[in-house]
Amino acid sequence: MFVSVYSMFTDSSSKESELDVSSFKAEIADKQKAAQIEKVKIEPRGRNDARYVVTRTNGSKSIVYGEYPDNLTKMLSDAGVSYQVKAKNDSSIWPQILSMWLPMLIVLGIVFFFLRQLQAGGGKAMSFGKSKAKLLTDSQNRITFKDVAGVEEAKDEVEEIIAFLKDPKKFTRLGGRIPKGVLMMGPPGTGKTLLARAIAGEAGVPFFSISGSDFVEMFVGVGASRVRDLFEQGKKNAPCIIFIDEIDAVGRHRGAGLGGGHDEREQTLNQLLVEMDGFESNDGVIIIAATNRPDVLDPALLRPGRFDRRIVVPRPDLRGRIGILQVHTKKVPLAASVDLEIIARGSPGFSGADLESLVNEAALIAARRDKDKVEMEDFEEAKDKVLMGTERRSMVISDKEKRTTAVHEAGHALVARFCGAEADPVHKVTIIPRGRALGLTQQLPSEDRLSMTREFATNTICILMGGRVAEEIVFGQKTTGAGNDIERATELARSMVTEWGMSDAFGPLNFAGGKQEVFLGRDFAAGERHSEDTSQRIDAEIRRIVTEQYDRATRILTEHKADLESVSGALLDYETLDGDDIDRLMRGEKLTRPVAPGRPKHAAAAAASDDDKRRPAVVPPLVGKKDPEPEPA
């Protein structure tokens, strides 16, 4: 590139030849040669010298360097050659200097520009192998164990590590040693990273944090180099803590690639294994990692000596949810009517992140209504938004489509009401479109459920069938609205037969083996572990379970057809019913609250008598596609 740029600036002078003074004088003295000289340009260069540019009639040029003033001008006049003396300019040397150095300066500027671009954003061109770990300082937002709630057992485990760092003699005097690694695992949103930040705030030692994805780049060997650099920094700052978030990004099971063991990620993992428990000692460097996929981690990473302690961070129970709500509502002004225990009881299965989102949504709803404090109704609306999605009241739906949705959801609610005690009670039923569904039936357990009985599983299938059965009883036709229900019921029945041993025909056997993913590197070539005849029997058993619950839902709704009409009519009038509303309707009582805006009273009867005259549903496109039919929750 330098040669091409330089030649671009120097080609213009390549046609000029240099001529000495004596030869030039001889050429002037020869009349025949002098006649071929078109002109001579004299450019004074210093005190007594000049540059003579000789131009001939054939286009050639010659450069002559000689004294000036000199008798050359007299010889040119005598020979009849025209010449021109350029005004003396002391700075005439600069064009030559620029023509010599400008190409080189341009090339150096281009190289400097690209180096600066590579350095931008922290990805320094000359330090690809340096670790991207960040050292947390006291000036940053400090989190302590007081800010962490709902994971008391996990807090006790990590507090012991912090106590060891502060007073190691308390443990070493009895021959104990500090755990080299701690693996925190649990579902997303349960507070694993928050717990690590609390450790950083409580430990009082240097705390390095890095994501598992920060190790591997597009360049070969960068991941292993960054692991080495990270542990070198840790040894220099020992005792210290290194936190690796989402370690499954780099610690997946080896041997999963189809191209052998030369994967860049596997080289990074090998280096991490060596650094954690290799020939060199890492005393004082504690590794804390977090993942929600412990099943994909390499066994060598999980053995004692690397991750000695595994801490499960589960979803919080009732007491944990109350504690989490108390933490997140510290800065939220609450009305006297707000009872955090009621909110916690109505949110089983919520993770810490879900509860934080619930409190934030309630605060936003109260602010949108210009309230000074957050009230209980704001939390109820926020819970519906978190569980079921945002309302789409602007969606245009025909009365016929609304009645179909109301009957479908009423079928779910009534089957859940009458199928037995082993079923979650109905919390809310709505025909207001939320998310991608045109209607939803929400059930909430009265207490935390840690396991599922066979009766509960069959009741769930029966409830899922309630929507389709209600459509057939009232309208005598089937719609696509039950597609999601049928899919979930089939999968639940399949799990009962093949995984949980809940089928009398097969007993306590498992037929779901070999379901592990290819990337785990296990059972890659394994096929089905049972015969074709067994597969047919499994399919028949799944069909039997679903069909039995379909018939059971049919009996329930046929027996309570009047209630079906009552609940569906109330849904058309009020759009949303809670569990207490449904109980009142079952007792034959009337609902006294106002009818939904734009809905005439007894809308159900009006819609039922005029079904054939209604226009088809008008559903505006969403993201280029038509909204799906009702998908009950």
XYZ file of C-alpha atoms in Angstrom:
633
model
C 0.000 0.000 0.000
C 2.890 2.343 0.801
C 4.552 1.677 -2.573
C 1.346 2.364 -4.498
C 0.672 5.607 -2.615
C 4.257 6.758 -3.014
C 4.322 5.977 -6.728
C 1.134 7.999 -7.192
C 2.951 11.092 -5.981
C 6.245 10.446 -7.783
C 5.119 9.306 -11.259
C 4.656 12.873 -12.452
C 8.407 13.592 -12.396
C 9.583 10.314 -13.915
C 9.680 11.754 -17.490
C 12.217 14.487 -16.569
C 15.969 13.756 -17.107
C 18.864 15.549 -15.427
C 21.503 17.272 -17.618
C 24.834 18.705 -16.476
C 25.746 22.368 -17.153
C 28.535 21.732 -19.696
C 26.321 19.505 -21.844
C 23.582 22.123 -21.712
C 25.978 24.877 -22.834
C 27.209 22.669 -25.709
C 23.570 22.079 -26.759
C 22.938 25.845 -26.827
C 26.096 26.472 -28.830
C 24.906 24.005 -31.499
C 22.432 26.027 -33.600
C 20.635 22.910 -34.860
C 20.056 21.589 -31.311
C 19.277 25.050 -29.962
C 16.456 25.335 -32.485
C 14.786 22.276 -30.881
C 14.603 24.005 -27.472
C 11.120 25.467 -27.018
C 11.694 27.354 -23.760
C 13.766 27.411 -20.587
C 12.357 28.166 -17.165
C 14.862 29.416 -14.588
C 13.959 28.830 -10.897
C 16.435 30.474 -8.464
C 17.055 28.147 -5.492
C 19.574 29.912 -3.288
C 21.991 32.770 -3.412
C 24.093 31.651 -6.425
C 22.347 28.643 -7.907
C 19.182 27.895 -9.849
C 17.187 25.118 -11.406
C 16.844 25.272 -15.199
C 13.834 23.433 -16.629
C 14.450 22.862 -20.349
C 11.402 22.044 -22.508
C 11.971 20.819 -26.070
C 9.680 20.841 -29.055
C 9.296 17.036 -28.901
C 7.881 17.295 -25.348
C 10.919 16.020 -23.468
C 12.225 17.883 -20.451
C 15.618 18.175 -18.811
C 16.670 19.575 -15.459
C 19.900 21.507 -15.193
C 21.377 22.674 -11.873
C 23.867 25.547 -12.251
C 25.013 28.904 -11.000
C 22.832 31.964 -11.218
C 23.375 34.640 -12.361
C 25.589 33.113 -15.060
C 26.488 33.625 -18.720
C 23.834 30.982 -19.546
C 21.217 33.688 -19.943
C 23.454 35.533 -22.456
C 24.041 32.304 -24.380
C 20.274 31.662 -24.471
C 19.663 35.153 -25.823
C 22.356 34.804 -28.474
C 20.918 31.442 -29.579
C 17.401 32.893 -29.790
C 15.997 30.598 -27.109
C 13.232 32.115 -25.016
C 13.593 31.838 -21.274
C 11.684 32.922 -18.188
C 13.089 33.697 -14.779
C 10.767 32.739 -11.928
C 10.696 35.069 -8.916
C 12.969 33.842 -6.162
C 11.031 32.046 -3.387
C 12.868 30.955 -0.271
C 10.090 28.470 0.621
C 10.268 26.594 -2.668
C 11.871 23.666 -0.878
C 8.656 22.800 0.974
C 6.871 21.259 -2.011
C 9.773 18.861 -2.398
C 9.699 17.999 1.302
C 5.946 17.422 1.173
C 6.181 15.289 -1.943
C 8.763 13.165 -0.175
C 7.114 12.781 3.262
C 3.390 13.200 2.571
C 2.816 9.607 1.352
C 4.525 8.215 4.418
C 2.511 10.461 6.731
C -0.726 9.347 5.084
C 0.128 5.671 5.566
C 1.106 6.222 9.201
C -2.146 8.117 9.776
C -4.217 5.249 8.362
C -2.439 2.714 10.584
C -2.918 4.936 13.654
C -6.634 5.341 12.863
C -7.238 1.574 12.678
C -5.348 0.997 15.935
C -7.502 3.595 17.687
C -10.653 1.961 16.308
C -9.602 -1.428 17.661
C -8.919 0.103 21.076
C -12.366 1.687 21.269
C -14.917 0.104 23.600
C -12.430 -1.736 25.750
C -11.581 -4.369 23.132
C -7.953 -3.352 22.915
C -6.226 -4.791 19.888
C -3.081 -5.709 21.748
C -4.822 -7.187 24.809
C -7.288 -9.785 23.506
C -6.038 -12.267 26.057
C -6.639 -9.989 29.037
C -9.494 -10.821 31.374
C -12.673 -8.730 31.229
C -13.411 -9.249 34.912
C -14.625 -6.144 36.747
C -13.413 -5.311 40.219
C -16.298 -4.115 42.389
C -15.510 -1.075 44.512
C -17.168 0.429 47.585
C -18.236 3.471 45.558
C -20.663 1.361 43.527
C -24.203 0.519 44.653
C -23.504 -1.612 47.726
C -25.857 -4.504 48.479
C -25.803 -6.436 51.748
C -27.601 -9.496 53.098
C -30.319 -7.185 54.460
C -31.337 -6.565 50.858
C -31.693 -10.301 50.172
C -34.762 -12.186 51.387
C -36.467 -15.505 50.726
C -33.273 -17.608 50.502
C -32.292 -17.976 54.145
C -30.524 -21.345 53.760
C -28.424 -20.054 50.871
C -27.509 -16.966 52.920
C -26.341 -19.170 55.779
C -24.082 -21.127 53.414
C -22.356 -18.077 51.936
C -22.132 -16.282 55.284
C -19.906 -19.133 56.453
C -17.529 -18.439 53.560
C -17.413 -14.744 54.414
C -16.723 -15.600 58.046
C -13.805 -17.781 56.913
C -12.334 -14.909 54.900
C -12.589 -12.557 57.875
C -11.307 -15.036 60.510
C -9.705 -18.141 58.915
C -8.149 -19.346 62.187
C -11.585 -20.089 63.575
C -11.923 -22.901 61.044
C -8.316 -23.953 60.345
C -7.519 -24.656 64.015
C -9.625 -27.820 63.710
C -8.093 -28.860 60.396
C -10.833 -27.477 58.182
C -10.246 -25.673 54.902
C -12.254 -23.114 53.070
C -14.291 -24.398 50.083
C -12.506 -23.651 46.825
C -15.694 -23.164 44.866
C -19.388 -22.535 45.410
C -21.975 -23.258 42.711
C -25.332 -21.503 43.075
C -28.069 -23.093 40.996
C -31.763 -22.486 40.661
C -34.492 -21.268 38.308
C -34.145 -17.869 36.621
C -35.030 -14.870 38.750
C -34.552 -16.493 42.170
C -31.709 -14.173 43.247
C -28.467 -15.978 42.448
C -26.715 -12.903 41.043
C -28.215 -10.689 43.752
C -26.830 -13.058 46.382
C -23.402 -12.791 44.754
C -23.612 -8.985 44.852
C -24.502 -9.216 48.534
C -21.422 -11.378 49.091
C -19.358 -8.638 47.437
C -20.884 -6.064 49.779
C -20.282 -8.149 52.902
C -16.964 -9.864 52.215
C -14.581 -6.928 52.608
C -12.157 -8.529 50.123
C -11.590 -7.841 46.393
C -14.499 -9.143 44.338
C -14.053 -9.857 40.625
C -17.169 -10.468 38.531
C -17.299 -11.813 34.979
C -19.862 -13.482 32.734
C -19.251 -16.930 31.290
C -19.740 -15.550 27.777
C -16.885 -13.038 28.272
C -14.270 -15.786 28.032
C -14.838 -17.046 24.500
C -14.186 -14.833 21.465
C -13.761 -15.455 17.753
C -9.978 -15.776 18.100
C -8.452 -19.147 18.958
C -6.804 -19.312 22.367
C -8.303 -16.086 23.698
C -10.596 -17.875 26.176
C -7.819 -19.876 27.817
C -5.622 -16.767 27.960
C -8.366 -14.810 29.694
C -8.836 -17.563 32.262
C -5.102 -17.498 33.052
C -5.123 -13.710 33.343
C -8.200 -13.785 35.607
C -6.573 -16.169 38.069
C -3.312 -14.212 37.953
C -5.244 -11.124 39.031
C -6.927 -13.185 41.739
C -3.608 -14.462 43.109
C -2.210 -10.932 43.239
C -5.236 -9.752 45.243
C -5.668 -12.844 47.436
C -7.678 -13.387 49.498
C -10.405 -12.539 46.974
C -13.608 -13.832 45.403
C -14.144 -14.463 41.679
C -17.780 -14.607 40.582
C -18.620 -16.229 37.213
C -22.222 -15.572 36.185
C -23.956 -18.007 33.791
C -21.063 -20.443 33.922
C -22.957 -22.856 31.654
C -21.866 -20.639 28.734
C -18.321 -21.945 29.141
C -18.723 -25.037 31.358
C -20.949 -27.235 29.178
C -20.305 -30.955 28.896
C -17.254 -31.688 26.732
C -17.325 -33.972 23.734
C -20.623 -32.644 22.425
C -19.143 -31.169 19.245
C -19.165 -33.320 16.117
C -15.677 -32.161 15.142
C -13.758 -33.631 18.065
C -12.231 -31.902 21.074
C -10.701 -28.884 19.346
C -13.553 -26.566 20.165
C -12.469 -23.174 21.497
C -14.985 -23.406 24.347
C -13.556 -26.762 25.426
C -10.036 -25.305 25.532
C -11.360 -22.543 27.775
C -13.050 -25.083 30.040
C -9.885 -27.189 30.248
C -7.898 -24.151 31.355
C -10.577 -23.294 33.927
C -10.388 -26.835 35.345
C -6.608 -26.612 35.648
C -6.695 -23.204 37.320
C -9.350 -24.258 39.839
C -7.585 -27.437 40.952
C -4.317 -28.062 39.164
C -0.637 -28.330 40.131
C -0.447 -24.706 41.242
C -2.115 -23.681 44.474
C -4.859 -21.066 44.454
C -5.099 -20.511 48.197
C -7.209 -17.507 49.032
C -9.030 -17.421 45.665
C -12.654 -18.538 46.029
C -14.741 -19.202 42.919
C -18.481 -18.538 43.087
C -20.528 -19.426 40.013
C -24.218 -19.184 39.134
C -26.272 -21.165 36.625
C -29.868 -22.175 35.943
C -28.725 -25.200 33.884
C -26.666 -27.413 36.212
C -27.614 -30.465 34.135
C -25.462 -29.335 31.187
C -22.271 -28.719 33.197
C -19.240 -30.949 32.743
C -18.832 -33.564 35.533
C -15.175 -32.597 36.023
C -16.301 -29.078 36.906
C -18.668 -30.327 39.604
C -16.355 -32.661 41.477
C -15.117 -31.859 45.028
C -11.985 -29.763 44.943
C -13.418 -27.465 42.320
C -16.979 -26.758 43.381
C -17.008 -28.194 46.904
C -20.337 -26.688 47.804
C -23.534 -26.524 45.779
C -26.202 -24.108 46.945
C -29.727 -24.494 45.591
C -31.584 -21.178 45.309
C -35.238 -22.257 44.865
C -38.379 -20.240 44.317
C -39.412 -18.676 47.635
C -42.135 -20.140 49.832
C -44.851 -18.063 51.528
C -42.541 -16.718 54.223
C -39.864 -15.964 51.643
C -42.326 -14.115 49.408
C -43.424 -11.950 52.329
C -39.792 -11.087 53.061
C -39.079 -10.259 49.418
C -42.155 -8.025 49.219
C -41.033 -6.233 52.389
C -37.627 -5.557 50.825
C -39.021 -4.242 47.542
C -41.726 -2.078 49.175
C -39.330 -0.188 51.468
C -39.264 2.805 49.103
C -42.903 2.457 47.978
C -45.571 4.375 49.964
C -48.289 1.847 50.787
C -51.884 2.517 51.764
C -53.226 1.091 55.021
C -55.316 -1.420 53.093
C -52.272 -3.187 51.639
C -51.617 -6.582 53.243
C -48.367 -8.112 52.003
C -49.317 -11.540 53.378
C -52.446 -11.623 51.190
C -50.371 -10.614 48.170
C -47.808 -13.322 48.984
C -50.521 -15.957 49.374
C -51.949 -14.981 45.997
C -48.636 -15.307 44.197
C -47.442 -18.916 44.650
C -44.660 -19.900 42.307
C -43.467 -16.310 41.885
C -39.698 -15.839 41.851
C -37.940 -12.874 43.419
C -37.749 -11.169 40.028
C -41.495 -11.722 39.504
C -42.290 -10.136 42.871
C -40.046 -7.165 42.117
C -41.851 -6.729 38.800
C -45.195 -6.989 40.638
C -44.297 -4.177 43.064
C -42.954 -2.009 40.259
C -46.073 -2.502 38.113
C -48.308 -1.639 41.091
C -46.346 1.571 41.694
C -46.609 2.523 38.006
C -50.365 1.884 37.981
C -50.855 4.036 41.093
C -48.727 6.830 39.604
C -50.712 6.655 36.358
C -53.885 7.264 38.411
C -52.295 10.219 40.294
C -52.458 8.471 43.667
C -50.275 9.385 46.620
C -50.013 5.787 47.834
C -50.178 2.329 46.296
C -53.402 0.543 47.187
C -54.452 -3.100 47.219
C -56.391 -2.816 43.959
C -53.210 -1.618 42.250
C -51.434 -4.798 43.359
C -54.337 -6.941 42.124
C -54.254 -5.307 38.707
C -50.470 -5.581 38.596
C -50.698 -9.308 39.434
C -53.128 -9.852 36.573
C -50.788 -7.998 34.235
C -47.763 -10.054 35.305
C -49.646 -13.379 35.144
C -51.903 -12.895 32.128
C -50.356 -10.038 30.117
C -51.503 -6.550 29.188
C -55.149 -5.950 28.345
C -55.962 -5.218 24.684
C -59.275 -3.368 25.071
C -58.884 -1.637 21.704
C -59.151 -4.961 19.886
C -62.338 -5.174 17.771
C -64.189 -8.502 18.251
C -67.713 -9.386 17.107
C -70.430 -10.327 19.601
C -70.466 -13.884 18.259
C -66.744 -14.276 18.869
C -67.113 -12.803 22.357
C -69.902 -15.253 23.176
C -67.802 -18.170 21.942
C -64.920 -17.005 24.137
C -67.235 -16.525 27.141
C -68.701 -20.043 26.801
C -65.192 -21.507 26.386
C -63.843 -19.827 29.526
C -67.001 -20.589 31.517
C -66.483 -24.266 30.642
C -62.983 -24.192 32.129
C -64.181 -22.419 35.275
C -67.138 -24.728 35.949
C -65.169 -27.939 35.427
C -62.516 -26.590 37.828
C -65.326 -25.806 40.296
C -66.927 -29.273 40.218
C -64.139 -31.738 39.322
C -63.024 -32.308 42.912
C -60.900 -31.031 45.774
C -57.620 -32.010 44.073
C -57.616 -28.981 41.782
C -56.474 -25.395 42.081
C -59.387 -22.997 42.735
C -60.356 -20.494 40.053
C -58.880 -17.071 40.769
C -60.166 -15.072 37.804
C -61.890 -15.563 34.453
C -61.792 -12.903 31.740
C -62.784 -12.486 28.105
C -60.645 -9.358 27.763
C -57.866 -10.154 25.268
C -54.513 -10.329 27.032
C -51.263 -11.059 25.261
C -51.998 -13.484 22.410
C -55.101 -14.992 24.039
C -58.682 -13.810 23.544
C -59.698 -15.103 26.971
C -58.079 -16.576 30.064
C -59.031 -18.706 33.049
C -56.551 -18.294 35.870
C -56.162 -20.772 38.709
C -54.040 -20.130 41.782
C -53.192 -22.820 44.349
C -54.248 -22.108 47.901
C -50.777 -23.156 49.080
C -47.360 -23.949 47.641
C -47.465 -27.198 45.686
C -44.218 -29.174 45.662
C -45.527 -32.353 44.035
C -48.468 -33.518 41.926
C -50.813 -36.397 42.686
C -52.422 -38.599 40.046
C -55.843 -37.175 40.876
C -54.544 -33.634 40.459
C -53.063 -34.497 37.049
C -56.305 -36.077 35.791
C -58.349 -33.148 37.127
C -56.059 -30.761 35.260
C -56.682 -32.651 32.001
C -60.423 -32.556 32.705
C -60.284 -28.769 33.228
C -58.343 -28.321 29.989
C -61.054 -30.250 28.139
C -63.785 -28.054 29.632
C -63.475 -25.313 27.015
C -63.923 -27.625 24.003
C -66.803 -29.499 25.683
C -68.636 -26.231 26.487
C -68.407 -25.136 22.839
C -69.888 -28.432 21.668
C -72.748 -28.373 24.221
C -73.801 -24.763 23.497
C -72.989 -24.365 19.791
C -72.698 -27.958 18.593
C -69.410 -27.190 16.836
C -65.657 -27.195 17.440
C -63.280 -24.217 17.111
C -59.513 -23.845 17.040
C -59.634 -22.090 20.415
C -59.017 -25.389 22.193
C -55.757 -26.105 20.331
C -53.502 -25.074 23.181
C -55.659 -26.925 25.723
C -55.457 -30.173 23.732
C -51.696 -29.860 23.361
C -51.145 -29.337 27.086
C -53.532 -32.148 28.023
C -51.779 -34.578 25.672
C -48.333 -33.708 27.039
C -49.559 -34.074 30.619
C -51.060 -37.497 29.858
C -47.827 -38.543 28.113
C -45.806 -37.582 31.186
C -48.184 -39.558 33.402
C -47.597 -42.685 31.309
C -43.940 -42.433 30.315
C -42.302 -40.518 33.192
C -44.290 -40.607 36.429
C -45.557 -44.212 36.434
C -49.198 -43.165 36.945
C -50.657 -45.638 34.443
C -52.155 -48.920 35.704
C -51.442 -50.543 32.337
C -47.664 -50.019 32.586
C -47.017 -49.542 36.284
C -43.961 -47.769 37.688
C -41.901 -47.785 34.490
C -40.115 -44.964 32.703
C -40.217 -44.803 28.910
C -38.866 -41.249 28.536
C -35.171 -42.185 28.490
C -32.898 -40.802 25.794
C -34.495 -37.360 25.877
C -31.202 -35.622 26.641
C -30.075 -33.014 24.154
C -27.334 -33.614 21.616
C -25.192 -30.782 22.982
C -24.827 -32.659 26.261
C -22.703 -35.218 24.478
C -24.729 -38.092 25.941
C -26.745 -40.791 24.203
C -26.077 -39.210 20.818
C -26.794 -42.418 18.911
C -29.438 -43.749 21.303
C -32.887 -44.339 19.872
C -36.132 -45.440 21.424
C -35.659 -47.812 24.351
C -38.859 -49.719 23.738
C -40.470 -51.662 20.934
C -42.959 -50.523 18.315
C -45.685 -52.512 20.041
C -44.954 -50.727 23.332
C -45.122 -47.359 21.537
C -48.568 -48.225 20.224
C -49.705 -49.276 23.694
C -48.361 -45.986 25.124
C -50.288 -43.989 22.513
C -53.425 -45.978 23.284
C -53.041 -45.358 27.022
C -52.555 -41.599 26.443
C -55.691 -41.565 24.271
C -57.618 -43.439 26.961
C -56.648 -40.973 29.726
C -57.530 -37.890 27.681
C -60.779 -39.401 26.374
C -61.911 -40.400 29.875
C -61.402 -36.859 31.150
C -63.150 -35.473 28.051
C -66.185 -37.629 28.826
C -65.987 -36.611 32.480
C -65.991 -32.900 31.541
C -68.988 -33.568 29.276
C -70.940 -35.105 32.189
C -70.091 -32.183 34.497
C -71.116 -29.463 32.033
C -74.230 -31.297 30.866
C -75.362 -31.552 34.475
C -74.632 -27.852 35.074
C -75.743 -26.450 31.725
C -77.818 -23.735 33.421
C -74.765 -22.629 35.363
C -72.798 -22.606 32.094
C -75.315 -20.175 30.590
C -75.305 -18.062 33.747
C -71.510 -17.743 33.999
C -71.033 -17.130 30.278
C -73.753 -14.456 30.352
C -72.107 -12.773 33.334
C -68.791 -12.839 31.501
C -70.382 -11.039 28.560
C -71.894 -8.466 30.943
C -68.891 -7.901 33.196
C -65.979 -9.239 31.058
C -64.064 -10.355 34.175
C -65.212 -12.545 37.069
C -63.294 -13.673 40.129
C -63.814 -16.830 42.189
C -66.288 -15.176 44.581
C -68.409 -13.956 41.652
C -68.665 -17.490 40.279
C -69.676 -18.820 43.711
C -72.474 -16.215 43.921
C -73.739 -17.203 40.473
C -73.709 -20.870 41.545
C -75.983 -19.930 44.497
C -78.359 -18.103 42.143
C -77.429 -14.630 43.388
C -77.130 -11.568 41.170
C -73.942 -9.548 40.763
C -74.441 -5.960 41.878
C -71.385 -4.271 40.413
C -71.646 -2.106 37.258
C -71.785 -3.726 33.825
C -68.691 -3.363 31.623
C -68.734 -0.159 29.515
C -70.487 -0.571 26.174
C -72.187 -3.858 27.129
C -76.016 -3.894 27.480
C -77.497 -5.950 30.298
C -78.403 -9.557 29.358
C -75.923 -9.401 26.481
C -75.668 -13.158 26.612
C -79.309 -13.686 25.674
C -79.106 -11.082 22.895
C -76.050 -12.714 21.418
C -77.529 -16.229 21.691
C -80.744 -15.329 19.854
C -79.019 -13.545 17.024
C -75.910 -15.657 16.385
C -76.611 -16.186 12.698
C -77.057 -12.481 12.012
C -73.765 -11.448 13.544
C -70.864 -10.624 11.291
C -67.715 -12.745 11.579
C -65.026 -11.723 14.014
C -63.043 -8.695 12.946
C -59.552 -9.147 14.281
C -56.862 -6.625 13.284
C -53.489 -8.056 12.245
C -50.785 -8.361 14.884
C -47.181 -8.444 13.696
C -48.318 -9.359 10.223
C -50.471 -12.288 11.370
C -54.031 -12.735 12.514
C -54.586 -13.092 16.222
C -55.072 -16.699 17.300
C -58.339 -18.074 18.520
C -58.923 -18.004 22.280
C -56.117 -19.809 24.112
C -57.311 -20.240 27.714
C -54.682 -20.266 30.404
